[in-house]
Amino acid sequence: PVSRTLVKRAAGDGTSLIWSWTDPADGNLQTGIYAPLVWTDTVLGMLYVDSPSREKPFTEGDMRMLQAIAHYAAMVLGLRCW
């Protein structure tokens, strides 16, 4: 599930973040990335990608890729006035 706390944190400062957590019930690593869609200093939305059963957490490179996608999506939405 999406964390409202992490959405607020990422939207509040306009930066992406990675979270990781190991589920004590089954030992699976859960990891995700929140990337805000920022256009002209306004957060238009949030991209969220997770993986409930990875062997290792997402990396900074993964986050930079999602940030690039988020920047492009924000530009498209901002220019189309959505």
PDB file as gemmi writes it, atoms N, CA and C in Angstrom:
CRYST1    1.000    1.000    1.000  90.00  90.00  90.00 P 1                      
ATOM      1  N   PRO A   1       0.819  -1.202   0.000  1.00  0.00           N  
ATOM      2  CA  PRO A   1       0.000   0.000   0.000  1.00  0.00           C  
ATOM      3  C   PRO A   1       0.864   1.267   0.000  1.00  0.00           C  
ATOM      4  N   VAL A   2       0.303   2.318  -0.525  1.00  0.00           N  
ATOM      5  CA  VAL A   2       1.000   3.602  -0.597  1.00  0.00           C  
ATOM      6  C   VAL A   2       0.948   4.263   0.776  1.00  0.00           C  
ATOM      7  N   SER A   3       2.067   4.819   1.211  1.00  0.00           N  
ATOM      8  CA  SER A   3       2.152   5.509   2.493  1.00  0.00           C  
ATOM      9  C   SER A   3       1.854   6.992   2.308  1.00  0.00           C  
ATOM     10  N   ARG A   4       0.821   7.479   2.963  1.00  0.00           N  
ATOM     11  CA  ARG A   4       0.509   8.914   2.891  1.00  0.00           C  
ATOM     12  C   ARG A   4       1.636   9.745   3.484  1.00  0.00           C  
ATOM     13  N   THR A   5       2.268   9.235   4.512  1.00  0.00           N  
ATOM     14  CA  THR A   5       3.389   9.948   5.140  1.00  0.00           C  
ATOM     15  C   THR A   5       4.526  10.141   4.146  1.00  0.00           C  
ATOM     16  N   LEU A   6       4.869   9.096   3.402  1.00  0.00           N  
ATOM     17  CA  LEU A   6       5.962   9.206   2.434  1.00  0.00           C  
ATOM     18  C   LEU A   6       5.554  10.052   1.234  1.00  0.00           C  
ATOM     19  N   VAL A   7       4.279   9.997   0.833  1.00  0.00           N  
ATOM     20  CA  VAL A   7       3.799  10.873  -0.243  1.00  0.00           C  
ATOM     21  C   VAL A   7       3.946  12.329   0.192  1.00  0.00           C  
ATOM     22  N   LYS A   8       3.516  12.634   1.407  1.00  0.00           N  
ATOM     23  CA  LYS A   8       3.626  14.005   1.915  1.00  0.00           C  
ATOM     24  C   LYS A   8       5.079  14.461   2.009  1.00  0.00           C  
ATOM     25  N   ARG A   9       5.964  13.563   2.434  1.00  0.00           N  
ATOM     26  CA  ARG A   9       7.381  13.910   2.540  1.00  0.00           C  
ATOM     27  C   ARG A   9       7.964  14.222   1.159  1.00  0.00           C  
ATOM     28  N   ALA A  10       7.697  13.355   0.189  1.00  0.00           N  
ATOM     29  CA  ALA A  10       8.234  13.564  -1.161  1.00  0.00           C  
ATOM     30  C   ALA A  10       7.622  14.808  -1.803  1.00  0.00           C  
ATOM     31  N   ALA A  11       6.321  15.013  -1.609  1.00  0.00           N  
ATOM     32  CA  ALA A  11       5.655  16.181  -2.193  1.00  0.00           C  
ATOM     33  C   ALA A  11       6.078  17.462  -1.488  1.00  0.00           C  
ATOM     34  N   GLY A  12       6.303  17.374  -0.186  1.00  0.00           N  
ATOM     35  CA  GLY A  12       6.648  18.559   0.593  1.00  0.00           C  
ATOM     36  C   GLY A  12       7.934  19.227   0.164  1.00  0.00           C  
ATOM     37  N   ASP A  13       8.951  18.411  -0.115  1.00  0.00           N  
ATOM     38  CA  ASP A  13      10.215  19.008  -0.553  1.00  0.00           C  
ATOM     39  C   ASP A  13      10.484  18.806  -2.039  1.00  0.00           C  
ATOM     40  N   GLY A  14       9.570  18.124  -2.738  1.00  0.00           N  
ATOM     41  CA  GLY A  14       9.687  17.971  -4.185  1.00  0.00           C  
ATOM     42  C   GLY A  14      10.803  17.046  -4.629  1.00  0.00           C  
ATOM     43  N   THR A  15      11.253  16.158  -3.742  1.00  0.00           N  
ATOM     44  CA  THR A  15      12.323  15.240  -4.108  1.00  0.00           C  
ATOM     45  C   THR A  15      11.864  13.789  -3.984  1.00  0.00           C  
ATOM     46  N   SER A  16      12.485  12.935  -4.756  1.00  0.00           N  
ATOM     47  CA  SER A  16      12.165  11.515  -4.749  1.00  0.00           C  
ATOM     48  C   SER A  16      12.793  10.831  -3.548  1.00  0.00           C  
ATOM     49  N   LEU A  17      12.221   9.688  -3.188  1.00  0.00           N  
ATOM     50  CA  LEU A  17      12.804   8.915  -2.098  1.00  0.00           C  
ATOM     51  C   LEU A  17      12.555   7.436  -2.318  1.00  0.00           C  
ATOM     52  N   ILE A  18      13.456   6.655  -1.741  1.00  0.00           N  
ATOM     53  CA  ILE A  18      13.376   5.192  -1.790  1.00  0.00           C  
ATOM     54  C   ILE A  18      13.075   4.705  -0.377  1.00  0.00           C  
ATOM     55  N   TRP A  19      12.208   3.711  -0.252  1.00  0.00           N  
ATOM     56  CA  TRP A  19      11.986   3.078   1.046  1.00  0.00           C  
ATOM     57  C   TRP A  19      12.198   1.583   0.891  1.00  0.00           C  
ATOM     58  N   SER A  20      12.620   0.941   1.968  1.00  0.00           N  
ATOM     59  CA  SER A  20      12.798  -0.513   1.991  1.00  0.00           C  
ATOM     60  C   SER A  20      12.361  -1.032   3.348  1.00  0.00           C  
ATOM     61  N   TRP A  21      11.784  -2.219   3.343  1.00  0.00           N  
ATOM     62  CA  TRP A  21      11.305  -2.827   4.572  1.00  0.00           C  
ATOM     63  C   TRP A  21      11.275  -4.331   4.382  1.00  0.00           C  
ATOM     64  N   THR A  22      11.711  -5.064   5.380  1.00  0.00           N  
ATOM     65  CA  THR A  22      11.641  -6.520   5.332  1.00  0.00           C  
ATOM     66  C   THR A  22      10.429  -6.966   6.140  1.00  0.00           C  
ATOM     67  N   ASP A  23       9.540  -7.703   5.495  1.00  0.00           N  
ATOM     68  CA  ASP A  23       8.317  -8.190   6.130  1.00  0.00           C  
ATOM     69  C   ASP A  23       8.680  -9.293   7.122  1.00  0.00           C  
ATOM     70  N   PRO A  24       8.390  -9.076   8.401  1.00  0.00           N  
ATOM     71  CA  PRO A  24       8.753 -10.108   9.385  1.00  0.00           C  
ATOM     72  C   PRO A  24       7.961 -11.410   9.216  1.00  0.00           C  
ATOM     73  N   ALA A  25       6.799 -11.338   8.585  1.00  0.00           N  
ATOM     74  CA  ALA A  25       5.972 -12.542   8.412  1.00  0.00           C  
ATOM     75  C   ALA A  25       6.613 -13.550   7.468  1.00  0.00           C  
ATOM     76  N   ASP A  26       7.171 -13.045   6.346  1.00  0.00           N  
ATOM     77  CA  ASP A  26       7.734 -13.981   5.369  1.00  0.00           C  
ATOM     78  C   ASP A  26       9.183 -13.678   4.988  1.00  0.00           C  
ATOM     79  N   GLY A  27       9.751 -12.615   5.517  1.00  0.00           N  
ATOM     80  CA  GLY A  27      11.143 -12.277   5.239  1.00  0.00           C  
ATOM     81  C   GLY A  27      11.391 -11.623   3.895  1.00  0.00           C  
ATOM     82  N   ASN A  28      10.312 -11.378   3.119  1.00  0.00           N  
ATOM     83  CA  ASN A  28      10.473 -10.736   1.812  1.00  0.00           C  
ATOM     84  C   ASN A  28      10.833  -9.265   1.971  1.00  0.00           C  
ATOM     85  N   LEU A  29      11.747  -8.821   1.132  1.00  0.00           N  
ATOM     86  CA  LEU A  29      12.104  -7.417   1.096  1.00  0.00           C  
ATOM     87  C   LEU A  29      11.067  -6.675   0.267  1.00  0.00           C  
ATOM     88  N   GLN A  30      10.509  -5.639   0.825  1.00  0.00           N  
ATOM     89  CA  GLN A  30       9.587  -4.772   0.099  1.00  0.00           C  
ATOM     90  C   GLN A  30      10.308  -3.448  -0.108  1.00  0.00           C  
ATOM     91  N   THR A  31      10.257  -2.931  -1.312  1.00  0.00           N  
ATOM     92  CA  THR A  31      10.978  -1.704  -1.613  1.00  0.00           C  
ATOM     93  C   THR A  31      10.165  -0.886  -2.613  1.00  0.00           C  
ATOM     94  N   GLY A  32      10.289   0.412  -2.539  1.00  0.00           N  
ATOM     95  CA  GLY A  32       9.532   1.278  -3.430  1.00  0.00           C  
ATOM     96  C   GLY A  32      10.199   2.626  -3.629  1.00  0.00           C  
ATOM     97  N   ILE A  33       9.704   3.357  -4.617  1.00  0.00           N  
ATOM     98  CA  ILE A  33      10.211   4.698  -4.923  1.00  0.00           C  
ATOM     99  C   ILE A  33       9.011   5.627  -5.091  1.00  0.00           C  
ATOM    100  N   TYR A  34       9.100   6.801  -4.481  1.00  0.00           N  
ATOM    101  CA  TYR A  34       8.127   7.877  -4.655  1.00  0.00           C  
ATOM    102  C   TYR A  34       8.823   8.983  -5.427  1.00  0.00           C  
ATOM    103  N   ALA A  35       8.220   9.428  -6.529  1.00  0.00           N  
ATOM    104  CA  ALA A  35       8.801  10.506  -7.343  1.00  0.00           C  
ATOM    105  C   ALA A  35       7.704  11.527  -7.658  1.00  0.00           C  
ATOM    106  N   PRO A  36       7.817  12.734  -7.089  1.00  0.00           N  
ATOM    107  CA  PRO A  36       6.790  13.748  -7.337  1.00  0.00           C  
ATOM    108  C   PRO A  36       6.861  14.302  -8.756  1.00  0.00           C  
ATOM    109  N   LEU A  37       5.692  14.634  -9.303  1.00  0.00           N  
ATOM    110  CA  LEU A  37       5.609  15.295 -10.607  1.00  0.00           C  
ATOM    111  C   LEU A  37       5.573  16.796 -10.332  1.00  0.00           C  
ATOM    112  N   VAL A  38       6.692  17.464 -10.544  1.00  0.00           N  
ATOM    113  CA  VAL A  38       6.819  18.884 -10.214  1.00  0.00           C  
ATOM    114  C   VAL A  38       6.906  19.698 -11.497  1.00  0.00           C  
ATOM    115  N   TRP A  39       6.027  20.705 -11.598  1.00  0.00           N  
ATOM    116  CA  TRP A  39       6.027  21.622 -12.736  1.00  0.00           C  
ATOM    117  C   TRP A  39       5.867  23.037 -12.195  1.00  0.00           C  
ATOM    118  N   THR A  40       6.803  23.905 -12.554  1.00  0.00           N  
ATOM    119  CA  THR A  40       6.834  25.304 -12.095  1.00  0.00           C  
ATOM    120  C   THR A  40       6.586  25.397 -10.588  1.00  0.00           C  
ATOM    121  N   ASP A  41       7.360  24.638  -9.835  1.00  0.00           N  
ATOM    122  CA  ASP A  41       7.320  24.630  -8.366  1.00  0.00           C  
ATOM    123  C   ASP A  41       5.987  24.166  -7.783  1.00  0.00           C  
ATOM    124  N   THR A  42       5.191  23.449  -8.558  1.00  0.00           N  
ATOM    125  CA  THR A  42       3.925  22.900  -8.093  1.00  0.00           C  
ATOM    126  C   THR A  42       3.938  21.388  -8.268  1.00  0.00           C  
ATOM    127  N   VAL A  43       3.584  20.677  -7.225  1.00  0.00           N  
ATOM    128  CA  VAL A  43       3.493  19.220  -7.311  1.00  0.00           C  
ATOM    129  C   VAL A  43       2.138  18.860  -7.915  1.00  0.00           C  
ATOM    130  N   LEU A  44       2.174  18.243  -9.101  1.00  0.00           N  
ATOM    131  CA  LEU A  44       0.958  17.873  -9.827  1.00  0.00           C  
ATOM    132  C   LEU A  44       0.459  16.477  -9.472  1.00  0.00           C  
ATOM    133  N   GLY A  45       1.347  15.670  -8.948  1.00  0.00           N  
ATOM    134  CA  GLY A  45       0.990  14.293  -8.639  1.00  0.00           C  
ATOM    135  C   GLY A  45       2.209  13.540  -8.151  1.00  0.00           C  
ATOM    136  N   MET A  46       2.097  12.221  -8.119  1.00  0.00           N  
ATOM    137  CA  MET A  46       3.180  11.389  -7.604  1.00  0.00           C  
ATOM    138  C   MET A  46       3.250  10.102  -8.414  1.00  0.00           C  
ATOM    139  N   LEU A  47       4.450   9.704  -8.789  1.00  0.00           N  
ATOM    140  CA  LEU A  47       4.668   8.369  -9.353  1.00  0.00           C  
ATOM    141  C   LEU A  47       5.153   7.485  -8.213  1.00  0.00           C  
ATOM    142  N   TYR A  48       4.629   6.293  -8.144  1.00  0.00           N  
ATOM    143  CA  TYR A  48       5.006   5.354  -7.101  1.00  0.00           C  
ATOM    144  C   TYR A  48       5.223   3.993  -7.748  1.00  0.00           C  
ATOM    145  N   VAL A  49       6.371   3.417  -7.483  1.00  0.00           N  
ATOM    146  CA  VAL A  49       6.695   2.087  -8.007  1.00  0.00           C  
ATOM    147  C   VAL A  49       7.143   1.252  -6.824  1.00  0.00           C  
ATOM    148  N   ASP A  50       6.592   0.048  -6.712  1.00  0.00           N  
ATOM    149  CA  ASP A  50       7.047  -0.820  -5.635  1.00  0.00           C  
ATOM    150  C   ASP A  50       7.283  -2.225  -6.151  1.00  0.00           C  
ATOM    151  N   SER A  51       7.974  -2.977  -5.340  1.00  0.00           N  
ATOM    152  CA  SER A  51       8.222  -4.375  -5.626  1.00  0.00           C  
ATOM    153  C   SER A  51       8.159  -5.115  -4.300  1.00  0.00           C  
ATOM    154  N   PRO A  52       7.129  -5.909  -4.092  1.00  0.00           N  
ATOM    155  CA  PRO A  52       6.957  -6.567  -2.795  1.00  0.00           C  
ATOM    156  C   PRO A  52       7.879  -7.749  -2.530  1.00  0.00           C  
ATOM    157  N   SER A  53       8.654  -8.166  -3.515  1.00  0.00           N  
ATOM    158  CA  SER A  53       9.501  -9.340  -3.260  1.00  0.00           C  
ATOM    159  C   SER A  53      10.784  -9.291  -4.080  1.00  0.00           C  
ATOM    160  N   ARG A  54      11.562  -8.248  -3.866  1.00  0.00           N  
ATOM    161  CA  ARG A  54      12.862  -8.162  -4.527  1.00  0.00           C  
ATOM    162  C   ARG A  54      13.938  -8.761  -3.634  1.00  0.00           C  
ATOM    163  N   GLU A  55      15.039  -9.129  -4.255  1.00  0.00           N  
ATOM    164  CA  GLU A  55      16.157  -9.646  -3.477  1.00  0.00           C  
ATOM    165  C   GLU A  55      17.004  -8.517  -2.901  1.00  0.00           C  
ATOM    166  N   LYS A  56      16.954  -7.340  -3.541  1.00  0.00           N  
ATOM    167  CA  LYS A  56      17.697  -6.186  -3.039  1.00  0.00           C  
ATOM    168  C   LYS A  56      16.859  -4.927  -3.283  1.00  0.00           C  
ATOM    169  N   PRO A  57      17.097  -3.883  -2.501  1.00  0.00           N  
ATOM    170  CA  PRO A  57      16.292  -2.659  -2.644  1.00  0.00           C  
ATOM    171  C   PRO A  57      16.591  -1.937  -3.951  1.00  0.00           C  
ATOM    172  N   PHE A  58      15.674  -1.036  -4.321  1.00  0.00           N  
ATOM    173  CA  PHE A  58      15.935  -0.183  -5.471  1.00  0.00           C  
ATOM    174  C   PHE A  58      17.198   0.624  -5.223  1.00  0.00           C  
ATOM    175  N   THR A  59      17.861   1.018  -6.292  1.00  0.00           N  
ATOM    176  CA  THR A  59      19.111   1.770  -6.193  1.00  0.00           C  
ATOM    177  C   THR A  59      18.883   3.245  -6.537  1.00  0.00           C  
ATOM    178  N   GLU A  60      19.921   4.050  -6.311  1.00  0.00           N  
ATOM    179  CA  GLU A  60      19.870   5.459  -6.700  1.00  0.00           C  
ATOM    180  C   GLU A  60      19.664   5.583  -8.208  1.00  0.00           C  
ATOM    181  N   GLY A  61      20.243   4.670  -8.978  1.00  0.00           N  
ATOM    182  CA  GLY A  61      20.050   4.674 -10.427  1.00  0.00           C  
ATOM    183  C   GLY A  61      18.599   4.422 -10.811  1.00  0.00           C  
ATOM    184  N   ASP A  62      17.956   3.504 -10.099  1.00  0.00           N  
ATOM    185  CA  ASP A  62      16.523   3.256 -10.321  1.00  0.00           C  
ATOM    186  C   ASP A  62      15.721   4.518 -10.027  1.00  0.00           C  
ATOM    187  N   MET A  63      16.074   5.196  -8.934  1.00  0.00           N  
ATOM    188  CA  MET A  63      15.358   6.404  -8.553  1.00  0.00           C  
ATOM    189  C   MET A  63      15.572   7.516  -9.580  1.00  0.00           C  
ATOM    190  N   ARG A  64      16.784   7.663 -10.084  1.00  0.00           N  
ATOM    191  CA  ARG A  64      17.049   8.690 -11.106  1.00  0.00           C  
ATOM    192  C   ARG A  64      16.241   8.415 -12.381  1.00  0.00           C  
ATOM    193  N   MET A  65      16.085   7.154 -12.747  1.00  0.00           N  
ATOM    194  CA  MET A  65      15.284   6.811 -13.918  1.00  0.00           C  
ATOM    195  C   MET A  65      13.830   7.210 -13.690  1.00  0.00           C  
ATOM    196  N   LEU A  66      13.279   6.887 -12.517  1.00  0.00           N  
ATOM    197  CA  LEU A  66      11.892   7.258 -12.232  1.00  0.00           C  
ATOM    198  C   LEU A  66      11.740   8.774 -12.142  1.00  0.00           C  
ATOM    199  N   GLN A  67      12.756   9.471 -11.620  1.00  0.00           N  
ATOM    200  CA  GLN A  67      12.719  10.933 -11.582  1.00  0.00           C  
ATOM    201  C   GLN A  67      12.641  11.511 -12.993  1.00  0.00           C  
ATOM    202  N   ALA A  68      13.403  10.958 -13.912  1.00  0.00           N  
ATOM    203  CA  ALA A  68      13.377  11.438 -15.295  1.00  0.00           C  
ATOM    204  C   ALA A  68      11.984  11.249 -15.897  1.00  0.00           C  
ATOM    205  N   ILE A  69      11.381  10.103 -15.638  1.00  0.00           N  
ATOM    206  CA  ILE A  69      10.028   9.849 -16.130  1.00  0.00           C  
ATOM    207  C   ILE A  69       9.042  10.826 -15.490  1.00  0.00           C  
ATOM    208  N   ALA A  70       9.198  11.065 -14.188  1.00  0.00           N  
ATOM    209  CA  ALA A  70       8.313  11.999 -13.475  1.00  0.00           C  
ATOM    210  C   ALA A  70       8.454  13.417 -14.011  1.00  0.00           C  
ATOM    211  N   HIS A  71       9.680  13.851 -14.290  1.00  0.00           N  
ATOM    212  CA  HIS A  71       9.888  15.200 -14.842  1.00  0.00           C  
ATOM    213  C   HIS A  71       9.223  15.334 -16.207  1.00  0.00           C  
ATOM    214  N   TYR A  72       9.367  14.316 -17.032  1.00  0.00           N  
ATOM    215  CA  TYR A  72       8.745  14.353 -18.353  1.00  0.00           C  
ATOM    216  C   TYR A  72       7.219  14.377 -18.230  1.00  0.00           C  
ATOM    217  N   ALA A  73       6.668  13.514 -17.374  1.00  0.00           N  
ATOM    218  CA  ALA A  73       5.215  13.474 -17.189  1.00  0.00           C  
ATOM    219  C   ALA A  73       4.690  14.803 -16.659  1.00  0.00           C  
ATOM    220  N   ALA A  74       5.419  15.417 -15.721  1.00  0.00           N  
ATOM    221  CA  ALA A  74       5.002  16.718 -15.182  1.00  0.00           C  
ATOM    222  C   ALA A  74       5.020  17.780 -16.269  1.00  0.00           C  
ATOM    223  N   MET A  75       6.025  17.750 -17.132  1.00  0.00           N  
ATOM    224  CA  MET A  75       6.104  18.718 -18.223  1.00  0.00           C  
ATOM    225  C   MET A  75       4.905  18.551 -19.163  1.00  0.00           C  
ATOM    226  N   VAL A  76       4.599  17.329 -19.533  1.00  0.00           N  
ATOM    227  CA  VAL A  76       3.462  17.073 -20.424  1.00  0.00           C  
ATOM    228  C   VAL A  76       2.166  17.559 -19.774  1.00  0.00           C  
ATOM    229  N   LEU A  77       1.960  17.190 -18.512  1.00  0.00           N  
ATOM    230  CA  LEU A  77       0.740  17.623 -17.822  1.00  0.00           C  
ATOM    231  C   LEU A  77       0.689  19.142 -17.671  1.00  0.00           C  
ATOM    232  N   GLY A  78       1.815  19.746 -17.329  1.00  0.00           N  
ATOM    233  CA  GLY A  78       1.861  21.196 -17.152  1.00  0.00           C  
ATOM    234  C   GLY A  78       1.606  21.949 -18.438  1.00  0.00           C  
ATOM    235  N   LEU A  79       2.153  21.481 -19.532  1.00  0.00           N  
ATOM    236  CA  LEU A  79       1.969  22.163 -20.821  1.00  0.00           C  
ATOM    237  C   LEU A  79       0.572  21.949 -21.388  1.00  0.00           C  
ATOM    238  N   ARG A  80      -0.076  20.865 -21.004  1.00  0.00           N  
ATOM    239  CA  ARG A  80      -1.435  20.597 -21.491  1.00  0.00           C  
ATOM    240  C   ARG A  80      -2.482  21.158 -20.545  1.00  0.00           C  
ATOM    241  N   CYS A  81      -2.026  21.809 -19.454  1.00  0.00           N  
ATOM    242  CA  CYS A  81      -2.913  22.465 -18.483  1.00  0.00           C  
ATOM    243  C   CYS A  81      -3.905  21.494 -17.853  1.00  0.00           C  
ATOM    244  N   TRP A  82      -3.444  20.319 -17.446  1.00  0.00           N  
ATOM    245  CA  TRP A  82      -4.306  19.344 -16.802  1.00  0.00           C  
ATOM    246  C   TRP A  82      -4.214  19.581 -15.349  1.00  0.00           C  
TER     247      TRP A  82                                                      
END                                                                             
